PDB file of C-alpha atoms and ligand atoms in Angstrom:
ATOM      1  CA  UNK A 123     116.627  64.969 103.810  1.00 53.00           C
ATOM      2  CA  UNK A 124     113.203  66.111 102.609  1.00 58.00           C
ATOM      3  CA  UNK A 125     112.031  66.334 106.200  1.00 58.00           C
ATOM      4  CA  UNK A 126     115.022  68.447 107.136  1.00 57.00           C
ATOM      5  CA  UNK A 127     114.296  70.752 104.213  1.00 58.00           C
ATOM      6  CA  UNK A 128     110.686  71.118 105.332  1.00 56.00           C
ATOM      7  CA  UNK A 129     111.749  71.941 108.888  1.00 54.00           C
ATOM      8  CA  UNK A 130     114.138  74.536 107.556  1.00 54.00           C
ATOM      9  CA  UNK A 131     111.432  76.029 105.364  1.00 56.00           C
ATOM     10  CA  UNK A 132     109.000  76.295 108.230  1.00 54.00           C
ATOM     11  CA  UNK A 133     111.557  77.509 110.708  1.00 54.00           C
ATOM     12  CA  UNK A 134     110.129  80.459 112.610  1.00 52.00           C
ATOM     13  CA  UNK A 135     113.483  82.156 112.184  1.00 51.00           C
ATOM     14  CA  UNK A 136     112.655  82.572 108.531  1.00 51.00           C
ATOM     15  CA  UNK A 137     109.586  84.575 109.474  1.00 52.00           C
ATOM     16  CA  UNK A 138     111.957  87.175 110.872  1.00 56.00           C
ATOM     17  CA  UNK A 139     114.257  87.179 107.861  1.00 72.00           C
ATOM     18  CA  UNK A 140     115.473  90.718 107.228  1.00 83.00           C
ATOM     19  CA  UNK A 141     114.651  92.435 103.961  1.00 89.00           C
ATOM     20  CA  UNK A 142     117.456  93.342 101.604  1.00 96.00           C
ATOM     21  CA  UNK A 143     117.717  97.119 101.801  1.00 97.00           C
ATOM     22  CA  UNK A 144     119.823  99.417  99.603  1.00 98.00           C
ATOM     23  CA  UNK A 145     119.953 103.192  99.525  1.00 98.00           C
ATOM     24  CA  UNK A 146     120.576 104.633  96.089  1.00 98.00           C
ATOM     25  CA  UNK A 147     121.336 108.268  95.431  1.00 98.00           C
ATOM     26  CA  UNK A 148     119.554 109.581  92.328  1.00 98.00           C
ATOM     27  CA  UNK A 149     120.758 113.167  92.555  1.00 98.00           C
ATOM     28  CA  UNK A 150     123.784 114.177  94.619  1.00 98.00           C
ATOM     29  CA  UNK A 151     123.753 117.854  93.629  1.00 98.00           C
ATOM     30  CA  UNK A 152     121.914 121.007  94.640  1.00 97.00           C
ATOM     31  CA  UNK A 153     120.035 123.651  92.629  1.00 97.00           C
ATOM     32  CA  UNK A 154     123.035 124.918  90.628  1.00 96.00           C
ATOM     33  CA  UNK A 155     123.780 124.303  87.019  1.00 95.00           C
ATOM     34  CA  UNK A 156     127.417 123.306  86.459  1.00 95.00           C
ATOM     35  CA  UNK A 157     127.849 120.703  89.191  1.00 95.00           C
ATOM     36  CA  UNK A 158     127.169 117.971  86.601  1.00 96.00           C
ATOM     37  CA  UNK A 159     124.838 116.291  89.083  1.00 98.00           C
ATOM     38  CA  UNK A 160     121.107 115.798  89.293  1.00 98.00           C
ATOM     39  CA  UNK A 161     119.390 117.722  92.091  1.00 98.00           C
ATOM     40  CA  UNK A 162     118.336 115.987  95.301  1.00 98.00           C
ATOM     41  CA  UNK A 163     116.727 112.548  95.040  1.00 98.00           C
ATOM     42  CA  UNK A 164     117.065 109.125  96.690  1.00 98.00           C
ATOM     43  CA  UNK A 165     115.486 105.736  96.321  1.00 98.00           C
ATOM     44  CA  UNK A 166     115.249 102.948  98.858  1.00 98.00           C
ATOM     45  CA  UNK A 167     115.331  99.503  97.322  1.00 98.00           C
ATOM     46  CA  UNK A 168     113.655  96.797  99.387  1.00 97.00           C
ATOM     47  CA  UNK A 169     114.109  93.233  98.169  1.00 96.00           C
ATOM     48  CA  UNK A 170     114.946  94.535  94.689  1.00 97.00           C
ATOM     49  CA  UNK A 171     111.949  96.864  94.411  1.00 97.00           C
ATOM     50  CA  UNK A 172     112.092 100.669  94.279  1.00 98.00           C
ATOM     51  CA  UNK A 173     109.688 101.257  97.189  1.00 98.00           C
ATOM     52  CA  UNK A 174     110.405 104.650  98.709  1.00 98.00           C
ATOM     53  CA  UNK A 175     111.418 107.871  96.999  1.00 98.00           C
ATOM     54  CA  UNK A 176     112.861 110.801  98.917  1.00 98.00           C
ATOM     55  CA  UNK A 177     112.830 114.136  97.044  1.00 98.00           C
ATOM     56  CA  UNK A 178     112.808 114.366  93.259  1.00 98.00           C
ATOM     57  CA  UNK A 179     114.625 117.460  91.990  1.00 98.00           C
ATOM     58  CA  UNK A 180     115.675 118.299  88.435  1.00 98.00           C
ATOM     59  CA  UNK A 181     117.481 115.430  86.683  1.00 98.00           C
ATOM     60  CA  UNK A 182     116.374 112.826  89.240  1.00 98.00           C
ATOM     61  CA  UNK A 183     113.826 111.492  86.757  1.00 98.00           C
ATOM     62  CA  UNK A 184     116.574 110.466  84.310  1.00 98.00           C
ATOM     63  CA  UNK A 185     118.600 108.904  87.140  1.00 98.00           C
ATOM     64  CA  UNK A 186     115.436 107.044  88.246  1.00 98.00           C
ATOM     65  CA  UNK A 187     115.268 105.492  84.766  1.00 97.00           C
ATOM     66  CA  UNK A 188     118.995 104.741  84.649  1.00 98.00           C
ATOM     67  CA  UNK A 189     118.803 103.053  88.051  1.00 98.00           C
ATOM     68  CA  UNK A 190     116.071 100.760  86.722  1.00 98.00           C
ATOM     69  CA  UNK A 191     113.531 102.018  89.275  1.00 98.00           C
ATOM     70  CA  UNK A 192     109.830 101.526  88.486  1.00 98.00           C
ATOM     71  CA  UNK A 193     106.973 103.837  89.445  1.00 97.00           C
ATOM     72  CA  UNK A 194     104.664 100.825  89.766  1.00 97.00           C
ATOM     73  CA  UNK A 195     106.828  99.602  92.685  1.00 97.00           C
ATOM     74  CA  UNK A 196     106.697 102.934  94.560  1.00 98.00           C
ATOM     75  CA  UNK A 197     104.639 103.125  97.758  1.00 97.00           C
ATOM     76  CA  UNK A 198     105.631 106.443  99.248  1.00 98.00           C
ATOM     77  CA  UNK A 199     107.248 109.730  98.214  1.00 98.00           C
ATOM     78  CA  UNK A 200     108.768 111.808 101.019  1.00 98.00           C
ATOM     79  CA  UNK A 201     109.465 115.460 100.298  1.00 98.00           C
ATOM     80  CA  UNK A 202     111.885 117.113 102.701  1.00 98.00           C
ATOM     81  CA  UNK A 203     110.633 120.527 101.522  1.00 98.00           C
ATOM     82  CA  UNK A 204     109.186 122.069  98.398  1.00 98.00           C
ATOM     83  CA  UNK A 205     112.149 123.917  96.889  1.00 98.00           C
ATOM     84  CA  UNK A 206     112.683 123.358  93.155  1.00 98.00           C
ATOM     85  CA  UNK A 207     115.841 121.254  93.610  1.00 98.00           C
ATOM     86  CA  UNK A 208     113.785 118.757  95.670  1.00 98.00           C
ATOM     87  CA  UNK A 209     110.534 118.570  93.691  1.00 98.00           C
ATOM     88  CA  UNK A 210     110.930 119.716  90.062  1.00 98.00           C
ATOM     89  CA  UNK A 211     110.753 116.276  88.389  1.00 98.00           C
ATOM     90  CA  UNK A 212     107.516 115.131  90.079  1.00 98.00           C
ATOM     91  CA  UNK A 213     105.336 115.971  87.038  1.00 98.00           C
ATOM     92  CA  UNK A 214     107.671 113.901  84.812  1.00 98.00           C
ATOM     93  CA  UNK A 215     107.357 110.954  87.185  1.00 97.00           C
ATOM     94  CA  UNK A 216     103.575 111.144  87.313  1.00 97.00           C
ATOM     95  CA  UNK A 217     103.222 111.439  83.531  1.00 97.00           C
ATOM     96  CA  UNK A 218     105.512 108.446  82.999  1.00 96.00           C
ATOM     97  CA  UNK A 219     103.104 106.278  85.017  1.00 96.00           C
ATOM     98  CA  UNK A 220     100.615 106.448  82.121  1.00 93.00           C
ATOM     99  CA  UNK A 221     102.819 104.049  80.160  1.00 95.00           C
ATOM    100  CA  UNK A 222     103.002 101.497  82.984  1.00 95.00           C
ATOM    101  CA  UNK A 223     100.592  99.369  84.983  1.00 94.00           C
ATOM    102  CA  UNK A 224     101.080 101.553  88.063  1.00 96.00           C
ATOM    103  CA  UNK A 225      97.937 101.474  90.176  1.00 97.00           C
ATOM    104  CA  UNK A 226      96.634 102.056  93.693  1.00 97.00           C
ATOM    105  CA  UNK A 227      97.537 104.873  96.058  1.00 97.00           C
ATOM    106  CA  UNK A 228     100.915 106.587  95.911  1.00 98.00           C
ATOM    107  CA  UNK A 229     101.342 108.594  99.117  1.00 98.00           C
ATOM    108  CA  UNK A 230     103.204 111.910  99.025  1.00 98.00           C
ATOM    109  CA  UNK A 231     104.275 113.387 102.369  1.00 98.00           C
ATOM    110  CA  UNK A 232     105.761 116.820 102.889  1.00 98.00           C
ATOM    111  CA  UNK A 233     105.594 119.880 105.137  1.00 98.00           C
ATOM    112  CA  UNK A 234     102.543 121.960 105.937  1.00 98.00           C
ATOM    113  CA  UNK A 235     102.357 125.583 104.756  1.00 98.00           C
ATOM    114  CA  UNK A 236     103.675 128.783 106.241  1.00 97.00           C
ATOM    115  CA  UNK A 237     103.660 132.364 104.917  1.00 97.00           C
ATOM    116  CA  UNK A 238     106.382 131.556 102.376  1.00 97.00           C
ATOM    117  CA  UNK A 239     105.359 128.144 101.067  1.00 98.00           C
ATOM    118  CA  UNK A 240     102.146 126.251 100.273  1.00 98.00           C
ATOM    119  CA  UNK A 241     101.302 123.019 102.068  1.00 98.00           C
ATOM    120  CA  UNK A 242     102.226 119.785 100.311  1.00 98.00           C
ATOM    121  CA  UNK A 243      98.531 119.088  99.534  1.00 98.00           C
ATOM    122  CA  UNK A 244      98.119 122.526  98.051  1.00 98.00           C
ATOM    123  CA  UNK A 245     101.415 122.173  96.115  1.00 98.00           C
ATOM    124  CA  UNK A 246     100.190 118.921  94.519  1.00 98.00           C
ATOM    125  CA  UNK A 247      96.796 120.513  93.745  1.00 98.00           C
ATOM    126  CA  UNK A 248      98.422 123.557  92.151  1.00 98.00           C
ATOM    127  CA  UNK A 249     100.446 121.233  89.935  1.00 98.00           C
ATOM    128  CA  UNK A 250      97.772 118.758  88.858  1.00 98.00           C
ATOM    129  CA  UNK A 251      94.209 119.477  90.070  1.00 97.00           C
ATOM    130  CA  UNK A 252      91.519 119.606  87.406  1.00 94.00           C
ATOM    131  CA  UNK A 253      90.592 123.238  86.699  1.00 93.00           C
ATOM    132  CA  UNK A 254      93.503 124.810  88.568  1.00 92.00           C
ATOM    133  CA  UNK A 255      96.693 122.825  88.058  1.00 97.00           C
ATOM    134  CA  UNK A 256      99.457 123.908  85.688  1.00 98.00           C
ATOM    135  CA  UNK A 257      99.330 120.302  84.407  1.00 98.00           C
ATOM    136  CA  UNK A 258      95.598 119.862  84.981  1.00 97.00           C
ATOM    137  CA  UNK A 259      95.513 117.250  82.219  1.00 97.00           C
ATOM    138  CA  UNK A 260      97.009 114.909  84.871  1.00 97.00           C
ATOM    139  CA  UNK A 261      94.166 115.756  87.285  1.00 97.00           C
ATOM    140  CA  UNK A 262      92.704 112.257  86.910  1.00 97.00           C
ATOM    141  CA  UNK A 263      95.500 111.115  89.280  1.00 97.00           C
ATOM    142  CA  UNK A 264      93.892 113.162  92.078  1.00 97.00           C
ATOM    143  CA  UNK A 265      90.158 112.613  91.617  1.00 95.00           C
ATOM    144  CA  UNK A 266      89.803 108.849  91.370  1.00 95.00           C
ATOM    145  CA  UNK A 267      89.628 108.504  87.577  1.00 96.00           C
ATOM    146  CA  UNK A 268      93.161 107.177  86.888  1.00 96.00           C
ATOM    147  CA  UNK A 269      94.336 103.786  88.191  1.00 97.00           C
ATOM    148  CA  UNK A 270      97.232 105.472  90.016  1.00 98.00           C
ATOM    149  CA  UNK A 271      96.114 107.997  92.645  1.00 98.00           C
ATOM    150  CA  UNK A 272      98.382 110.538  94.343  1.00 98.00           C
ATOM    151  CA  UNK A 273      97.473 110.977  98.003  1.00 98.00           C
ATOM    152  CA  UNK A 274      99.141 114.065  99.448  1.00 98.00           C
ATOM    153  CA  UNK A 275      99.609 114.531 103.200  1.00 98.00           C
ATOM    154  CA  UNK A 276     100.766 117.575 105.176  1.00 98.00           C
ATOM    155  CA  UNK A 277     103.144 117.148 108.105  1.00 98.00           C
ATOM    156  CA  UNK A 278     102.587 119.928 110.600  1.00 97.00           C
ATOM    157  CA  UNK A 279     105.543 121.586 112.294  1.00 96.00           C
ATOM    158  CA  UNK A 280     106.634 119.254 115.067  1.00 96.00           C
ATOM    159  CA  UNK A 281     109.868 119.260 117.042  1.00 96.00           C
ATOM    160  CA  UNK A 282     109.165 115.792 118.412  1.00 97.00           C
ATOM    161  CA  UNK A 283     109.417 112.945 115.890  1.00 98.00           C
ATOM    162  CA  UNK A 284     106.151 111.238 115.022  1.00 97.00           C
ATOM    163  CA  UNK A 285     105.295 108.158 112.978  1.00 98.00           C
ATOM    164  CA  UNK A 286     103.626 109.221 109.728  1.00 98.00           C
ATOM    165  CA  UNK A 287     103.489 105.907 107.863  1.00 98.00           C
ATOM    166  CA  UNK A 288     103.458 102.245 108.756  1.00 98.00           C
ATOM    167  CA  UNK A 289     102.967  99.253 106.496  1.00 96.00           C
ATOM    168  CA  UNK A 290     104.363  95.738 106.916  1.00 95.00           C
ATOM    169  CA  UNK A 291     107.888  96.082 108.267  1.00 95.00           C
ATOM    170  CA  UNK A 292     108.211  99.702 107.030  1.00 97.00           C
ATOM    171  CA  UNK A 293     107.814 102.526 109.528  1.00 98.00           C
ATOM    172  CA  UNK A 294     108.546 106.200 108.782  1.00 98.00           C
ATOM    173  CA  UNK A 295     109.098 108.950 111.321  1.00 98.00           C
ATOM    174  CA  UNK A 296     109.223 112.676 110.615  1.00 98.00           C
ATOM    175  CA  UNK A 297     110.410 115.722 112.501  1.00 98.00           C
ATOM    176  CA  UNK A 298     110.780 119.421 111.620  1.00 98.00           C
ATOM    177  CA  UNK A 299     114.234 120.814 110.896  1.00 98.00           C
ATOM    178  CA  UNK A 300     115.414 124.399 110.475  1.00 97.00           C
ATOM    179  CA  UNK A 301     115.941 125.474 106.849  1.00 97.00           C
ATOM    180  CA  UNK A 302     115.758 129.239 107.247  1.00 95.00           C
ATOM    181  CA  UNK A 303     112.128 130.376 106.766  1.00 96.00           C
ATOM    182  CA  UNK A 304     111.143 127.298 104.727  1.00 97.00           C
ATOM    183  CA  UNK A 305     109.124 124.472 106.344  1.00 98.00           C
ATOM    184  CA  UNK A 306     111.371 121.394 106.184  1.00 98.00           C
ATOM    185  CA  UNK A 307     111.213 117.813 107.424  1.00 98.00           C
ATOM    186  CA  UNK A 308     113.793 115.135 108.231  1.00 98.00           C
ATOM    187  CA  UNK A 309     112.716 111.498 107.856  1.00 98.00           C
ATOM    188  CA  UNK A 310     113.786 108.237 109.421  1.00 98.00           C
ATOM    189  CA  UNK A 311     112.783 105.139 107.489  1.00 98.00           C
ATOM    190  CA  UNK A 312     112.895 101.861 109.352  1.00 98.00           C
ATOM    191  CA  UNK A 313     112.687  98.563 107.524  1.00 97.00           C
ATOM    192  CA  UNK A 314     112.674  95.814 110.117  1.00 96.00           C
ATOM    193  CA  UNK A 315     115.744  96.472 112.238  1.00 95.00           C
ATOM    194  CA  UNK A 316     117.509  98.600 109.612  1.00 96.00           C
ATOM    195  CA  UNK A 317     117.136 102.332 109.224  1.00 98.00           C
ATOM    196  CA  UNK A 318     118.125 105.245 107.006  1.00 98.00           C
ATOM    197  CA  UNK A 319     117.712 108.850 108.094  1.00 98.00           C
ATOM    198  CA  UNK A 320     117.564 111.856 105.759  1.00 98.00           C
ATOM    199  CA  UNK A 321     118.360 115.361 106.980  1.00 98.00           C
ATOM    200  CA  UNK A 322     117.103 117.195 103.901  1.00 98.00           C
ATOM    201  CA  UNK A 323     118.299 120.814 103.794  1.00 98.00           C
ATOM    202  CA  UNK A 324     118.732 122.216 107.309  1.00 97.00           C
ATOM    203  CA  UNK A 325     121.172 124.118 109.495  1.00 96.00           C
ATOM    204  CA  UNK A 326     120.814 122.228 112.779  1.00 95.00           C
ATOM    205  CA  UNK A 327     119.184 125.003 114.845  1.00 96.00           C
ATOM    206  CA  UNK A 328     116.244 122.901 116.102  1.00 97.00           C
ATOM    207  CA  UNK A 329     118.523 120.070 117.344  1.00 97.00           C
ATOM    208  CA  UNK A 330     115.966 117.490 116.239  1.00 98.00           C
ATOM    209  CA  UNK A 331     118.027 115.463 113.761  1.00 98.00           C
ATOM    210  CA  UNK A 332     120.477 114.032 116.289  1.00 97.00           C
ATOM    211  CA  UNK A 333     117.552 112.434 118.163  1.00 98.00           C
ATOM    212  CA  UNK A 334     115.749 111.227 115.036  1.00 98.00           C
ATOM    213  CA  UNK A 335     118.954 109.616 113.740  1.00 98.00           C
ATOM    214  CA  UNK A 336     119.815 107.790 116.994  1.00 98.00           C
ATOM    215  CA  UNK A 337     121.915 104.721 116.073  1.00 98.00           C
ATOM    216  CA  UNK A 338     120.650 104.790 112.488  1.00 98.00           C
ATOM    217  CA  UNK A 339     122.520 102.624 109.962  1.00 98.00           C
ATOM    218  CA  UNK A 340     122.937 105.429 107.434  1.00 98.00           C
ATOM    219  CA  UNK A 341     122.517 109.163 107.940  1.00 98.00           C
ATOM    220  CA  UNK A 342     122.268 111.131 104.692  1.00 98.00           C
ATOM    221  CA  UNK A 343     123.215 114.781 105.184  1.00 98.00           C
ATOM    222  CA  UNK A 344     123.545 117.697 102.821  1.00 98.00           C
ATOM    223  CA  UNK A 345     126.992 119.135 102.218  1.00 97.00           C
ATOM    224  CA  UNK A 346     125.845 122.448 100.721  1.00 97.00           C
ATOM    225  CA  UNK A 347     128.322 124.786 102.444  1.00 97.00           C
ATOM    226  CA  UNK A 348     132.019 124.567 103.337  1.00 97.00           C
ATOM    227  CA  UNK A 349     133.838 125.162 106.624  1.00 96.00           C
ATOM    228  CA  UNK A 350     133.505 128.705 107.955  1.00 93.00           C
ATOM    229  CA  UNK A 351     130.341 129.686 106.033  1.00 95.00           C
ATOM    230  CA  UNK A 352     128.376 132.555 107.539  1.00 93.00           C
ATOM    231  CA  UNK A 353     125.312 134.686 106.716  1.00 93.00           C
ATOM    232  CA  UNK A 354     122.322 133.445 104.701  1.00 94.00           C
ATOM    233  CA  UNK A 355     124.008 130.194 103.606  1.00 93.00           C
ATOM    234  CA  UNK A 356     124.654 129.194 107.237  1.00 93.00           C
ATOM    235  CA  UNK A 357     121.024 129.979 108.145  1.00 93.00           C
ATOM    236  CA  UNK A 358     119.914 127.452 105.535  1.00 96.00           C
ATOM    237  CA  UNK A 359     122.552 124.714 105.707  1.00 97.00           C
ATOM    238  CA  UNK A 360     124.802 122.783 108.104  1.00 97.00           C
ATOM    239  CA  UNK A 361     128.515 123.454 108.210  1.00 97.00           C
ATOM    240  CA  UNK A 362     130.775 120.362 108.209  1.00 98.00           C
ATOM    241  CA  UNK A 363     131.389 121.087 111.916  1.00 96.00           C
ATOM    242  CA  UNK A 364     127.663 120.787 112.692  1.00 97.00           C
ATOM    243  CA  UNK A 365     127.412 117.647 110.545  1.00 98.00           C
ATOM    244  CA  UNK A 366     130.232 116.095 112.600  1.00 98.00           C
ATOM    245  CA  UNK A 367     128.517 116.946 115.888  1.00 98.00           C
ATOM    246  CA  UNK A 368     125.166 115.502 114.796  1.00 98.00           C
ATOM    247  CA  UNK A 369     126.793 112.333 113.420  1.00 98.00           C
ATOM    248  CA  UNK A 370     128.683 111.834 116.686  1.00 98.00           C
ATOM    249  CA  UNK A 371     125.695 112.477 118.999  1.00 98.00           C
ATOM    250  CA  UNK A 372     123.389 110.246 116.948  1.00 98.00           C
ATOM    251  CA  UNK A 373     125.901 107.394 116.869  1.00 97.00           C
ATOM    252  CA  UNK A 374     125.178 106.743 113.186  1.00 97.00           C
ATOM    253  CA  UNK A 375     127.139 103.893 111.602  1.00 95.00           C
ATOM    254  CA  UNK A 376     127.635 105.550 108.224  1.00 98.00           C
ATOM    255  CA  UNK A 377     127.453 109.157 107.102  1.00 98.00           C
ATOM    256  CA  UNK A 378     126.631 109.903 103.458  1.00 98.00           C
ATOM    257  CA  UNK A 379     127.277 113.447 102.229  1.00 98.00           C
ATOM    258  CA  UNK A 380     125.100 114.549  99.343  1.00 98.00           C
ATOM    259  CA  UNK A 381     123.563 117.782  97.895  1.00 98.00           C
ATOM    260  CA  UNK A 382     127.136 118.656  96.942  1.00 98.00           C
ATOM    261  CA  UNK A 383     127.564 122.092  95.402  1.00 97.00           C
ATOM    262  CA  UNK A 384     130.273 124.039  93.595  1.00 97.00           C
ATOM    263  CA  UNK A 385     131.189 125.697  96.896  1.00 96.00           C
ATOM    264  CA  UNK A 386     131.865 122.300  98.552  1.00 97.00           C
ATOM    265  CA  UNK A 387     133.078 120.190  95.613  1.00 98.00           C
ATOM    266  CA  UNK A 388     136.869 119.932  95.714  1.00 97.00           C
ATOM    267  CA  UNK A 389     136.877 120.627  99.460  1.00 98.00           C
ATOM    268  CA  UNK A 390     136.238 117.032 100.544  1.00 98.00           C
ATOM    269  CA  UNK A 391     139.506 116.755 102.489  1.00 98.00           C
ATOM    270  CA  UNK A 392     138.809 119.905 104.511  1.00 98.00           C
ATOM    271  CA  UNK A 393     135.167 118.891 105.043  1.00 98.00           C
ATOM    272  CA  UNK A 394     136.155 115.424 106.194  1.00 98.00           C
ATOM    273  CA  UNK A 395     138.718 116.710 108.681  1.00 98.00           C
ATOM    274  CA  UNK A 396     136.105 119.092 110.165  1.00 97.00           C
ATOM    275  CA  UNK A 397     133.658 116.197 110.572  1.00 98.00           C
ATOM    276  CA  UNK A 398     136.427 114.001 112.010  1.00 98.00           C
ATOM    277  CA  UNK A 399     136.818 116.400 114.955  1.00 97.00           C
ATOM    278  CA  UNK A 400     133.721 114.662 116.304  1.00 97.00           C
ATOM    279  CA  UNK A 401     132.738 111.679 114.221  1.00 98.00           C
ATOM    280  CA  UNK A 402     134.931 108.614 113.873  1.00 97.00           C
ATOM    281  CA  UNK A 403     132.627 106.416 111.738  1.00 97.00           C
ATOM    282  CA  UNK A 404     132.420 105.731 108.026  1.00 98.00           C
ATOM    283  CA  UNK A 405     132.142 108.862 105.801  1.00 98.00           C
ATOM    284  CA  UNK A 406     131.094 108.666 102.137  1.00 98.00           C
ATOM    285  CA  UNK A 407     130.753 111.441  99.567  1.00 98.00           C
ATOM    286  CA  UNK A 408     127.815 110.574  97.299  1.00 98.00           C
ATOM    287  CA  UNK A 409     127.692 110.707  93.530  1.00 98.00           C
ATOM    288  CA  UNK A 410     124.633 110.246  91.313  1.00 98.00           C
ATOM    289  CA  UNK A 411     123.614 106.586  91.380  1.00 98.00           C
ATOM    290  CA  UNK A 412     125.893 105.684  94.340  1.00 98.00           C
ATOM    291  CA  UNK A 413     124.500 102.638  96.141  1.00 98.00           C
ATOM    292  CA  UNK A 414     124.865 101.781  99.830  1.00 98.00           C
ATOM    293  CA  UNK A 415     123.693  98.377 101.004  1.00 96.00           C
ATOM    294  CA  UNK A 416     122.526  98.118 104.599  1.00 94.00           C
TER     295      UNK A 416
HETATM  296 ZN1   ZN B 789     118.311 121.974  98.319  1.00 66.10          ZN
END
């Protein structure tokens, strides 16, 4: 019996055991007040640890606490772009680390600059750097003095997905997406054989997401505009019709709709039937703290 147990323990199959992976939505809303939702934010739990954070807009910090996530377990923060509803709670997160044993390097990835927006490195410096940051009293997290160090990285505009991070069984790919004039990135996070892909805010014009999300387990898209939207809103965001096309072409197993706004809330039936014209898989409308196990 003992021998059998030992054989089982040493079985090479166990070396390939898959991690437990869960996607949790922190904020399922957009930038508006009145949607009763936190702004954009997601956490990926790997074997019970809050390892990867995607966006961190207003209110996401409270949801992070409520979800039981810990900054000392975070390895990477991925910013889809630098709009307020995707980044506003970062200072709160960094400050909260002071009261924990968080240490080592915390990597922050986001887009490079253009004429409208700073690069992610410059954004982090303007927030925290000693002598120039709005919260320069947290500058010790950039210059080596604090135990937890923020390491910011710029992702240059690239219409072909590239690997930006690899550690253990985690691999992260990034590609540019079209969000009007704002530099924006979609990410695919692979953990072993499982994957989650995040569109961020985008309107689909670059046709990069459908390739990035090929056969992904979960595709998280932003449901910021309803059927028939035109003008500025449609230059920034995907219509349900476009979401359906991308979900179908990518062959994603599950579609999670988030970044829900007053103009789309209450229109779930209409949105779903637009998406259904193309996509026959599982469709979920996210709420704050919704969890999806892979
Ligand atoms: Zn947004």
